[in-house]
């Protein structure tokens, strides 16, 4: 069962622009995490936001969490060609196991 | 360097054959996980283990088996009962409770 659903499915932007990806989920969570996957590779953990947090920053990444709407967003500022990848949200609803969404494919054109 | 290693990178399975995918970590993580990824889809949980000699089924455990005899190792066997095994398999590990996962680089399994 997929808990998180990302939106949009695909996003194409120019280098230097900001990229925003959204994630919605269905049940109460302990935390929500974002991962990046380059083609044919494993996933890389980007950021974790706990259920009692509303916003978190890491470098060019900004994540927000709205537990009342069961949604999260990932903002990548000043995007670079190297940001081209698939981005997944994953939710931990307890039991220490993550449930992943289908992902957003981001293409940054140089 | 600490990390998680999956082998082989590519694996070909004949019909009716069992194959085992290796996953080893030297991060001293308690929990380990196996996920399956199909094209255009997210990751689906096959099995997970939070402690040595114990593991639980995920959402799609049928046709798969695992063991956790050592903290560092969590091999996945794809049995002949798995009718559609062609996929990208990802192993991950984590410290329990509110920490992110570290993923291996994956094994691409193809039925020939």
PDB file of C-alpha atoms in Angstrom, chain A residues 13-78:
ATOM      1  CA  UNK A  13      12.469  23.431 -15.204  1.00  0.00           C
ATOM      2  CA  UNK A  14      15.378  25.613 -16.246  1.00  0.00           C
ATOM      3  CA  UNK A  15      18.579  25.763 -14.250  1.00  0.00           C
ATOM      4  CA  UNK A  16      18.363  28.446 -11.598  1.00  0.00           C
ATOM      5  CA  UNK A  17      14.599  28.120 -11.115  1.00  0.00           C
ATOM      6  CA  UNK A  18      12.976  26.722  -7.988  1.00  0.00           C
ATOM      7  CA  UNK A  19      11.365  23.278  -7.969  1.00  0.00           C
ATOM      8  CA  UNK A  20       8.448  22.406  -5.711  1.00  0.00           C
ATOM      9  CA  UNK A  21       7.182  18.892  -5.161  1.00  0.00           C
ATOM     10  CA  UNK A  22       4.223  17.931  -3.011  1.00  0.00           C
ATOM     11  CA  UNK A  23       3.341  14.828  -1.068  1.00  0.00           C
ATOM     12  CA  UNK A  24       0.036  13.800   0.456  1.00  0.00           C
ATOM     13  CA  UNK A  25      -0.518  10.916   2.817  1.00  0.00           C
ATOM     14  CA  UNK A  26      -3.422   9.192   4.472  1.00  0.00           C
ATOM     15  CA  UNK A  27      -2.727   8.259   8.088  1.00  0.00           C
ATOM     16  CA  UNK A  28      -1.090   9.832  11.134  1.00  0.00           C
ATOM     17  CA  UNK A  29       2.679   9.729  10.989  1.00  0.00           C
ATOM     18  CA  UNK A  30       5.724   9.906  13.260  1.00  0.00           C
ATOM     19  CA  UNK A  31       7.855  11.540  10.589  1.00  0.00           C
ATOM     20  CA  UNK A  32       8.053  12.170   6.872  1.00  0.00           C
ATOM     21  CA  UNK A  33      11.224  11.839   4.843  1.00  0.00           C
ATOM     22  CA  UNK A  34      12.377  12.873   1.374  1.00  0.00           C
ATOM     23  CA  UNK A  35      14.794  10.864  -0.755  1.00  0.00           C
ATOM     24  CA  UNK A  36      16.508  11.389  -4.107  1.00  0.00           C
ATOM     25  CA  UNK A  37      17.229   8.657  -6.623  1.00  0.00           C
ATOM     26  CA  UNK A  38      19.463   9.075  -9.640  1.00  0.00           C
ATOM     27  CA  UNK A  39      18.648   6.774 -12.535  1.00  0.00           C
ATOM     28  CA  UNK A  40      19.500   3.150 -11.777  1.00  0.00           C
ATOM     29  CA  UNK A  41      20.944   3.942  -8.370  1.00  0.00           C
ATOM     30  CA  UNK A  42      19.957   3.565  -4.738  1.00  0.00           C
ATOM     31  CA  UNK A  43      18.059   6.229  -2.827  1.00  0.00           C
ATOM     32  CA  UNK A  44      19.789   8.980  -0.897  1.00  0.00           C
ATOM     33  CA  UNK A  45      18.218  10.398   2.256  1.00  0.00           C
ATOM     34  CA  UNK A  46      17.706  14.167   1.978  1.00  0.00           C
ATOM     35  CA  UNK A  47      15.763  15.331   4.994  1.00  0.00           C
ATOM     36  CA  UNK A  48      13.489  14.094   7.793  1.00  0.00           C
ATOM     37  CA  UNK A  49      10.759  16.164   9.385  1.00  0.00           C
ATOM     38  CA  UNK A  50       9.025  15.001  12.543  1.00  0.00           C
ATOM     39  CA  UNK A  51       5.289  15.250  13.081  1.00  0.00           C
ATOM     40  CA  UNK A  52       5.712  18.082  15.591  1.00  0.00           C
ATOM     41  CA  UNK A  53       7.799  20.176  13.184  1.00  0.00           C
ATOM     42  CA  UNK A  54       6.373  22.486  10.527  1.00  0.00           C
ATOM     43  CA  UNK A  55       9.420  23.478   8.496  1.00  0.00           C
ATOM     44  CA  UNK A  56      12.986  22.333   8.053  1.00  0.00           C
ATOM     45  CA  UNK A  57      15.912  23.542   5.973  1.00  0.00           C
ATOM     46  CA  UNK A  58      19.025  21.832   4.676  1.00  0.00           C
ATOM     47  CA  UNK A  59      21.178  23.794   2.249  1.00  0.00           C
ATOM     48  CA  UNK A  60      19.007  24.545  -0.814  1.00  0.00           C
ATOM     49  CA  UNK A  61      16.231  22.292   0.457  1.00  0.00           C
ATOM     50  CA  UNK A  62      13.186  23.461   2.360  1.00  0.00           C
ATOM     51  CA  UNK A  63      10.567  21.019   3.601  1.00  0.00           C
ATOM     52  CA  UNK A  64       7.227  21.886   5.115  1.00  0.00           C
ATOM     53  CA  UNK A  65       4.768  19.622   6.863  1.00  0.00           C
ATOM     54  CA  UNK A  66       1.067  20.290   7.456  1.00  0.00           C
ATOM     55  CA  UNK A  67      -0.312  17.449   9.562  1.00  0.00           C
ATOM     56  CA  UNK A  68      -3.835  18.900   9.483  1.00  0.00           C
ATOM     57  CA  UNK A  69      -3.862  18.550   5.691  1.00  0.00           C
ATOM     58  CA  UNK A  70      -1.658  15.441   5.723  1.00  0.00           C
ATOM     59  CA  UNK A  71       0.674  17.009   3.218  1.00  0.00           C
ATOM     60  CA  UNK A  72       4.301  18.008   2.770  1.00  0.00           C
ATOM     61  CA  UNK A  73       6.253  19.966   0.206  1.00  0.00           C
ATOM     62  CA  UNK A  74       9.878  19.885  -0.865  1.00  0.00           C
ATOM     63  CA  UNK A  75      11.351  23.065  -2.334  1.00  0.00           C
ATOM     64  CA  UNK A  76      14.689  23.019  -4.111  1.00  0.00           C
ATOM     65  CA  UNK A  77      15.947  26.539  -4.652  1.00  0.00           C
ATOM     66  CA  UNK A  78      18.280  27.677  -7.437  1.00  0.00           C
TER      67      UNK A  78
END
